[in-house]
Coordinates of C-alpha atoms in Angstrom, one line a residue:
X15 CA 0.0 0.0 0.0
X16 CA 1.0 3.6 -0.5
X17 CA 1.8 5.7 2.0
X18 CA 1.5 9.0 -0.6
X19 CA -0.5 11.5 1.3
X20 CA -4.4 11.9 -0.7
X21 CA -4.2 14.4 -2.9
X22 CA -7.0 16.5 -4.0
X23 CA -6.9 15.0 -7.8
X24 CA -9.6 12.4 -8.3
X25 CA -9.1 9.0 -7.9
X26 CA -9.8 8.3 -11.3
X27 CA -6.7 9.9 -12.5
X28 CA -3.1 8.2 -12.6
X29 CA -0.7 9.4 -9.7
X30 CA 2.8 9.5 -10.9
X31 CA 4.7 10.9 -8.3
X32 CA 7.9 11.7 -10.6
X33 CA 5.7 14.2 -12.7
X34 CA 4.8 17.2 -10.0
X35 CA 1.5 18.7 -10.3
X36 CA 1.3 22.2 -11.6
X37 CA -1.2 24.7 -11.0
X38 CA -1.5 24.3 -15.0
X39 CA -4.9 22.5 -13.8
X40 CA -6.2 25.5 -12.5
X41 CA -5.9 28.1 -14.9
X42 CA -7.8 25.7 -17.6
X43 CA -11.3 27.5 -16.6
X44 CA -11.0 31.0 -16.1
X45 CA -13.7 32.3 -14.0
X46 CA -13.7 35.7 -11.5
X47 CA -12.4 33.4 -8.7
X48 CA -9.2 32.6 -10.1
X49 CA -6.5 34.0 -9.6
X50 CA -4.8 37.5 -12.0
X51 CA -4.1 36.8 -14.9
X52 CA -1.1 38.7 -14.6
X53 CA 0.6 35.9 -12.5
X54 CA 3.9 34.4 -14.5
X55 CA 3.1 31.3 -16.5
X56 CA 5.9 28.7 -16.4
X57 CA 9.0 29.3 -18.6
X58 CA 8.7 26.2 -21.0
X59 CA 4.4 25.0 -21.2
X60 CA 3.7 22.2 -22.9
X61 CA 2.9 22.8 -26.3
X62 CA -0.1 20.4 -26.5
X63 CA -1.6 22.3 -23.6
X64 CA -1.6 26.0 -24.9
X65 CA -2.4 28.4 -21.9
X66 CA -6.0 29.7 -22.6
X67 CA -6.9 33.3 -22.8
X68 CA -7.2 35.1 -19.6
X69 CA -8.0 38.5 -20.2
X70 CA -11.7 39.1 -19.9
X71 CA -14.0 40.7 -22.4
X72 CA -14.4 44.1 -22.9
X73 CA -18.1 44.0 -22.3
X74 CA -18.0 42.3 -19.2
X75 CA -19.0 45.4 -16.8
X76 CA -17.8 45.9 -13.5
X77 CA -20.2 46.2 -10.9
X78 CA -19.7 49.4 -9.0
X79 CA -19.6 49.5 -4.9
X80 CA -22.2 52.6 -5.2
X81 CA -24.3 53.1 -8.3
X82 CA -22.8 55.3 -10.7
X83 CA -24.8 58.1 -12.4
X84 CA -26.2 57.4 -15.8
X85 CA -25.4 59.8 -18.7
X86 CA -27.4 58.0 -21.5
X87 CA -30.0 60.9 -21.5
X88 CA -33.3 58.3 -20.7
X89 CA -33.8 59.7 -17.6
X90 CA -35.7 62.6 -19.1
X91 CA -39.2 60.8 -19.3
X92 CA -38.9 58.9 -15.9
X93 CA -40.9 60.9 -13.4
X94 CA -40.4 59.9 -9.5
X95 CA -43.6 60.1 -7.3
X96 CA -43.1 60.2 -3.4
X97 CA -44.0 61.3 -0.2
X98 CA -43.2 61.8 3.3
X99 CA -45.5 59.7 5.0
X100 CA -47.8 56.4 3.8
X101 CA -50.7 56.8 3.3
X102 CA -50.8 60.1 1.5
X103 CA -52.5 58.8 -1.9
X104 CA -49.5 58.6 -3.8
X105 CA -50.0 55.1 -5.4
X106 CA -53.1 56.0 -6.6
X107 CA -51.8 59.2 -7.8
X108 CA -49.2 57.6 -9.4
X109 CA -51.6 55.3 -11.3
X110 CA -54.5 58.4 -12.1
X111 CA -51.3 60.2 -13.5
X112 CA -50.2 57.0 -15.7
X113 CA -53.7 57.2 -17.2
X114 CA -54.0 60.5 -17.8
X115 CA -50.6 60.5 -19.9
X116 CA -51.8 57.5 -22.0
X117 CA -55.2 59.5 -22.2
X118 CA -54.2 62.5 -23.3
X119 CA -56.8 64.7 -25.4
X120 CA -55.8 65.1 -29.1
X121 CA -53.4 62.1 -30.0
X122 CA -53.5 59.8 -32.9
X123 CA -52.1 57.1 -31.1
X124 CA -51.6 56.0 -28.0
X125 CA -48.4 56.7 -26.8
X126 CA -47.1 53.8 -24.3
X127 CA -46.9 54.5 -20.6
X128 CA -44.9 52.5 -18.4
X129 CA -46.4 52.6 -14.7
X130 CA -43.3 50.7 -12.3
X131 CA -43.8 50.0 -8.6
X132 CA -40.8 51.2 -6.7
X133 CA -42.0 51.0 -2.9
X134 CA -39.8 47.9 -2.4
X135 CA -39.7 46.4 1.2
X136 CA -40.7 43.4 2.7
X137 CA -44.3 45.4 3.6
X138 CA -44.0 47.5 0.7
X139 CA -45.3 47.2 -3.1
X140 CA -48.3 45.3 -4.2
X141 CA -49.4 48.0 -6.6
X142 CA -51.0 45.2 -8.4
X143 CA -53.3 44.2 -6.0
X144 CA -54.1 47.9 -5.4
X145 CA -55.1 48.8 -8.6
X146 CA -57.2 45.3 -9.1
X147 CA -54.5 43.9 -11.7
X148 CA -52.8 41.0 -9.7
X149 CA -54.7 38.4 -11.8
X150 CA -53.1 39.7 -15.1
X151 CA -50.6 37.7 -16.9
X152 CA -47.0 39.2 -17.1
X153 CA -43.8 39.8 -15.3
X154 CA -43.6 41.0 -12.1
X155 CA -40.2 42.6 -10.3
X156 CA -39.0 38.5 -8.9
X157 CA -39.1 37.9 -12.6
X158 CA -36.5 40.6 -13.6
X159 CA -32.7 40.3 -13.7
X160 CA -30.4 42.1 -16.2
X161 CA -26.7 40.6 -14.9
X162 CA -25.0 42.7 -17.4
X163 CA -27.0 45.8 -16.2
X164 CA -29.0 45.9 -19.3
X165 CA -32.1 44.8 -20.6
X166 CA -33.7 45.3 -23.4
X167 CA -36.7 47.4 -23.4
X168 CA -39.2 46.5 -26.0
X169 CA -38.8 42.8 -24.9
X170 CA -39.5 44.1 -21.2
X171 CA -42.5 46.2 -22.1
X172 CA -44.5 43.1 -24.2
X173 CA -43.7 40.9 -21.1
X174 CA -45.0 43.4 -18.7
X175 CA -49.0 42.9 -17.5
X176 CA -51.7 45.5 -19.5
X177 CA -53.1 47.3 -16.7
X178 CA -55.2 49.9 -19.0
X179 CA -54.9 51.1 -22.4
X180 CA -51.3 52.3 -23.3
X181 CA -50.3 51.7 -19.8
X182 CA -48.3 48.5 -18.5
X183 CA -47.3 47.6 -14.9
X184 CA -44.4 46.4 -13.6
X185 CA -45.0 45.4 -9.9
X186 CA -43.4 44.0 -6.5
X187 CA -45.0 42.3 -4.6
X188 CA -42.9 40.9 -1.5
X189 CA -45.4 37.4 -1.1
X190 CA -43.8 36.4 -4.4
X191 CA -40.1 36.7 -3.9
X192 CA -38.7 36.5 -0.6
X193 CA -35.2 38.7 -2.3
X194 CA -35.9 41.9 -3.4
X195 CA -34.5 43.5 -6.9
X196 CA -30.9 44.4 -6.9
X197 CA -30.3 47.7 -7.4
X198 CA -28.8 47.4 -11.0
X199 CA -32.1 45.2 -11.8
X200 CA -33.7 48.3 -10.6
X201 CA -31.5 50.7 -12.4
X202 CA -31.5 48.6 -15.8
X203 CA -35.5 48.1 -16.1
X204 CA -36.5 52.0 -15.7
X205 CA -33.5 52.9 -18.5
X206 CA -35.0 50.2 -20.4
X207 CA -38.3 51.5 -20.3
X208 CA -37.5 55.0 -20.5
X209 CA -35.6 54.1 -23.7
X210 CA -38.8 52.2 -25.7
X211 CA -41.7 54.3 -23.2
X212 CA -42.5 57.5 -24.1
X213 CA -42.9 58.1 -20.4
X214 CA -42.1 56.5 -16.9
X215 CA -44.5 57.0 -14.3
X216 CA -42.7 55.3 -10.8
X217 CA -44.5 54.7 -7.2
X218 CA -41.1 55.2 -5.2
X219 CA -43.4 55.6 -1.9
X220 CA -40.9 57.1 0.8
X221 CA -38.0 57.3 -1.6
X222 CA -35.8 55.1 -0.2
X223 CA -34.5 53.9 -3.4
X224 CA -33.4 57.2 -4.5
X225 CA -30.4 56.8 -2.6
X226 CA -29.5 53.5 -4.5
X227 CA -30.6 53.7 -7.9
X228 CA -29.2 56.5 -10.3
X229 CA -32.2 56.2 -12.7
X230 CA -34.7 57.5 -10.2
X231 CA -32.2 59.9 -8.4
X232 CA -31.8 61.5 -11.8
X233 CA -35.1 61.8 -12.7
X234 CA -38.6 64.5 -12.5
X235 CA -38.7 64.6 -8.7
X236 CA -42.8 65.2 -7.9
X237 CA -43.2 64.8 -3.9
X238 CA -46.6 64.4 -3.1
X239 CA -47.5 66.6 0.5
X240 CA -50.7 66.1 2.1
X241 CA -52.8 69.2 2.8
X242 CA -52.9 69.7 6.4
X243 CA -50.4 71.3 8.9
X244 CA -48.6 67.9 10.0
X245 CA -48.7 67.2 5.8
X246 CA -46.8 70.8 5.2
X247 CA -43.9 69.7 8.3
X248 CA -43.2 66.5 6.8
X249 CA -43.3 67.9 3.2
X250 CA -40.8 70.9 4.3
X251 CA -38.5 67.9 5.4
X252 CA -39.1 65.8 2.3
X253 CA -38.2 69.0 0.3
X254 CA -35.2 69.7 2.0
X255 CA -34.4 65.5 1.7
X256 CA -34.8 65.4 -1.7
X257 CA -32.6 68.7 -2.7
X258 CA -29.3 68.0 0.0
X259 CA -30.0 64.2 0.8
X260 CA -28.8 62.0 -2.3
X261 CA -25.1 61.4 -2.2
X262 CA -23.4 63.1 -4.9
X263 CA -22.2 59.2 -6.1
X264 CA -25.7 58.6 -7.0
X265 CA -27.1 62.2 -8.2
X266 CA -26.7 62.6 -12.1
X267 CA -27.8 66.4 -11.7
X268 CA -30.6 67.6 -14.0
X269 CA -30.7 71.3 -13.7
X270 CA -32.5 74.1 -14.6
X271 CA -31.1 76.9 -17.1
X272 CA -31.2 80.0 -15.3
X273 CA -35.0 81.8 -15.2
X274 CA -35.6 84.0 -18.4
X275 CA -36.8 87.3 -17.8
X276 CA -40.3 86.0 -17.8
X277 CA -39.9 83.4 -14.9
X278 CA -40.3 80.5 -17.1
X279 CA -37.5 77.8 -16.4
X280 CA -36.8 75.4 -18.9
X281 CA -35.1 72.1 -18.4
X282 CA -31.7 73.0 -20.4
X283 CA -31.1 69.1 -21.0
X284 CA -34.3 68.7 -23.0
X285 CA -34.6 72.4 -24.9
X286 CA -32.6 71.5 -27.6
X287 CA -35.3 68.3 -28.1
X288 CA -38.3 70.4 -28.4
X289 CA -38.5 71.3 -24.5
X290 CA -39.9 74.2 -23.1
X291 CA -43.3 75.1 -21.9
X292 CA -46.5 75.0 -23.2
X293 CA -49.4 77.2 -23.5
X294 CA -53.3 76.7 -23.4
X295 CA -53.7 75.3 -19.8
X296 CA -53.7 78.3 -17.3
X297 CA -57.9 78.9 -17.4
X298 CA -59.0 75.1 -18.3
X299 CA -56.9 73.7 -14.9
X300 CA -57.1 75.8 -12.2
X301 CA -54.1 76.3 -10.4
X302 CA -52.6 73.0 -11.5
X303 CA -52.0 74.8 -15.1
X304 CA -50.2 78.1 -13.7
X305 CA -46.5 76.8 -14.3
X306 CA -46.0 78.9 -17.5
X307 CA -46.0 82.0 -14.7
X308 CA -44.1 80.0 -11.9
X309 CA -40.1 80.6 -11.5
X310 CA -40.0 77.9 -9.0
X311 CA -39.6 74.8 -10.5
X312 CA -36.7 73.8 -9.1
X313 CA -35.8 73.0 -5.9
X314 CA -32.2 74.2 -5.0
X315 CA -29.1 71.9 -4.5
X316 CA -26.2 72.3 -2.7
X317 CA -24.2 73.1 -5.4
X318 CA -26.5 76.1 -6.7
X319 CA -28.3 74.3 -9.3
X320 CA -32.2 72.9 -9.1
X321 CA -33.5 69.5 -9.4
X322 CA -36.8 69.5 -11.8
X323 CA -39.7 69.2 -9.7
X324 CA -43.4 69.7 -9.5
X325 CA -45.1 69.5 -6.0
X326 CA -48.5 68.5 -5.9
X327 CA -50.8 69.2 -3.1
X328 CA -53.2 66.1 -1.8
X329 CA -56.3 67.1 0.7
X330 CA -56.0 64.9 3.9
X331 CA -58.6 61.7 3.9
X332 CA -61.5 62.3 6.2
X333 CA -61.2 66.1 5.3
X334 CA -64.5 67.2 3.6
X335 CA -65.4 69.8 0.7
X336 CA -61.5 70.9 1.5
X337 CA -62.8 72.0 5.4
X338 CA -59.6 70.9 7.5
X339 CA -57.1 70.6 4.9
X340 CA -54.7 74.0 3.9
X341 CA -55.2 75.4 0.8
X342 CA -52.1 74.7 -2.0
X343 CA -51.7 78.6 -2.0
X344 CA -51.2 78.4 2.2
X345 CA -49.1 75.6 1.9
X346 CA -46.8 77.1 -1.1
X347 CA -46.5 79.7 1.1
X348 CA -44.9 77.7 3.7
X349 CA -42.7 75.9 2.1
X350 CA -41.4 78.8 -0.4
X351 CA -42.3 76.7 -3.3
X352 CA -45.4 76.6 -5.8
X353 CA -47.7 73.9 -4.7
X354 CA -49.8 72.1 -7.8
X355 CA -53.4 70.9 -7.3
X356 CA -55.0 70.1 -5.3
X357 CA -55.5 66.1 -5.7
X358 CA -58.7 65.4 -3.8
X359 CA -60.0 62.9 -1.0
X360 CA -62.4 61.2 -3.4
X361 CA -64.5 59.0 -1.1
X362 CA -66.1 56.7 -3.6
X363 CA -62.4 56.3 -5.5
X364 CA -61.2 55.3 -1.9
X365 CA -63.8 52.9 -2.4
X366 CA -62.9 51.3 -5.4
X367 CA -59.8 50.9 -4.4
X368 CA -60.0 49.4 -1.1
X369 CA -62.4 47.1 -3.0
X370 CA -60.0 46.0 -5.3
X371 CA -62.1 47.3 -8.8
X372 CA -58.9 49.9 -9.3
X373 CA -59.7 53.4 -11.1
X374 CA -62.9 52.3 -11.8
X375 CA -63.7 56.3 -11.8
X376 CA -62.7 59.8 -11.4
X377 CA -64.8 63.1 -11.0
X378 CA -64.7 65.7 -13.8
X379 CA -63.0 67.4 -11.4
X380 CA -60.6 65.2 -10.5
X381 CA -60.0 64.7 -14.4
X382 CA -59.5 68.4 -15.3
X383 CA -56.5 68.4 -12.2
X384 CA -54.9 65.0 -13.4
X385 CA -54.8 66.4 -16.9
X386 CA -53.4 69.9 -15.9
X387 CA -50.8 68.0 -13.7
X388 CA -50.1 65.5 -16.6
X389 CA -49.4 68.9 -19.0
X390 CA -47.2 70.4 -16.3
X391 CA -45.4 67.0 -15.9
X392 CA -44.8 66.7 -19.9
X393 CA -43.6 70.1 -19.9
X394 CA -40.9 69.8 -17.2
X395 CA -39.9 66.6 -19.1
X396 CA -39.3 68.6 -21.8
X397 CA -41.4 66.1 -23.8
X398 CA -44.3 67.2 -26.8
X399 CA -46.5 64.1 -27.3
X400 CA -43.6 61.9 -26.3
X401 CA -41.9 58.9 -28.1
X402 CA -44.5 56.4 -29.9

């Protein structure tokens, strides 16, 4: 019997102990685990054994330790909806907003409208269920993984569930996966969409992703504050969150170009595509269609510039005919900002939507505020009729 010590080769294979192992073996199958490729080969290889190729591809990407900020110019049609608190309607709005887009008075064709669920937690998302669509075939966010950090967006968008006309979902809901989507998944989906969508509409609830994924932190920022006097506290904080509180590794800055002499700011990324403000809404919407007059648009960074944003005023549940809820002129006041709206405590859409029937409908007056809003939100995009 041998007394060789066991070696890690397999049994299988002959053992000649005057022919030394090599690590030879071991650079056979190149994989991230091995070791540099830069490490010395031997001085005299076999030459029926050639040495494979150990440099790796040029379109392997590296994945970052923080997200780095996109500069692929998609980020112009995503539009970020959050708020300080739950429970402050901005799910709903994000969805009445989604529709309005797709609904818009006056198009040909209906352009496509990509409504993505963003409050991801593990007792977070579920926009699905909320808006009556959880029975609809298609992906949801467990089903979406882009390893290279891309995905491909007109594949995405046919696989995603119809939730209304022009408008598809793309949903999270925690009871399906118990992992939720990586950040780059996160990051790769909204470009994808951005790129083949002529708009992104995305529930980001609290924000908490903002700080992670560089397609929302570069996008329309549009904070949702409740009506009330605890609404305009938290909103003041949110504000003041959303201009000073994404790290700077994250924040692709979308500024403003300084205020013309008029006090209409235009989003200098997008002017050159047919940006700019448009005319016709100030008497049909109220005050939701007064931003050709408004020089506040932007909220202001630490660096001097402005993030594009549009705040949007929501009356407080339980608050009726607007008695106990601030008016968006009070609160605009208070936070030094225009305030847009107001979105309003609809009892019977409440309803519908605790019943699980979704949008099955909207006031008029509802409808004439989610279509100034949807103008306003166009224009700040920089977008005219968006992409078909």
């Amino acid at each position: 019997m041998s007394t060789t010590p066991a070696t890690p080769m397999a049994p299988t294979m002959p053992m000649t102990p005057t022919t030394p192992a090599t690590p030879t073996r071991a650079r056979k199958s190149p994989s991230p685990a091995m070791p540099s490729p830069n490490m010395p080969f031997p001085d005299t290889p076999s030459p029926n054994t050639p040495f494979p190729d150990m440099s790796f591809p040029d379109t392997m990407p590296a994945m970052p330790a923080a997200p780095a900020a996109p500069d692929d110019g998609t980020s112009g049609n995503v539009v970020v909806l959050t708020s300080a608190t739950g429970g402050a309607g901005t799910s709903t709005f994000a969805a009445m907003l989604a529709t309005a887009l797709a609904d818009r008075p006056g198009d040909e064709t209906v352009p496509r409208v990509a409504l993505v669920d963003a409050d991801i937690g593990t007792a977070s998302g579920g926009l699905d269920v909320l808006l009556g669509a959880e029975r609809e075939n298609g992906l949801r966010w467990h089903d979406v993984h882009a390893p290279l950090g891309t995905l491909d967006g007109a594949a995405l968008w046919h696989d995603l569930p119809v939730w209304h006309d022009g408008v598809r979902l793309l949903a999270f809901g925690p009871w399906q996966s118990g992992e939720p989507p990586a950040w780059w998944d996160i990051h790769a989906a909204v470009t994808a969409l951005a790129g083949w969508c002529a708009i992104v509409v995305v529930d980001a609830g609290r924000g908490a992703l903002l700080r992670e994924v560089p397609a929302l932190a570069a996008a329309v920022q549009v904070p949702v504050v409740q009506l009330s006097v605890l609404g305009a506290a938290r909103g003041r904080m949110q504000l003041e969150w959303l201009a000073a509180g994404i790290p700077d590794a994250v924040v692709h800055r979308a500024v403003l170009a300084e205020a013309e002499h008029d006090g209409k700011a235009r989003h200098a990324g997008n002017a050159a595509s047919g940006g700019g403000g448009r005319d016709g809404h100030d008497d049909r919407d109220g005050r939701a269609g007064r931003a050709g007059r408004d020089d506040r648009n932007g909220i202001g960074d630490r660096d001097g510039t402005a993030r594009r944003m549009l705040i949007i005023g929501a009356e407080p549940f339980g608050s009726s005919r607007g008695r106990g809820a601030l008016s968006p002129d009070a609160l605009g006041d208070y936070l030094g900002h225009t305030v847009h709206g107001p979105l309003l405590a609809d009892p019977q859409l409440a309803l519908d939507m605790l019943e699980g029937r979704g949008l099955a409908g909207m006031s008029r007056r509802q409808r004439r505020v989610l279509d100034g809003i949807a103008g306003l939100v166009l224009d700040l995009c920089g977008i005219e009729g968006g992409r078909r």
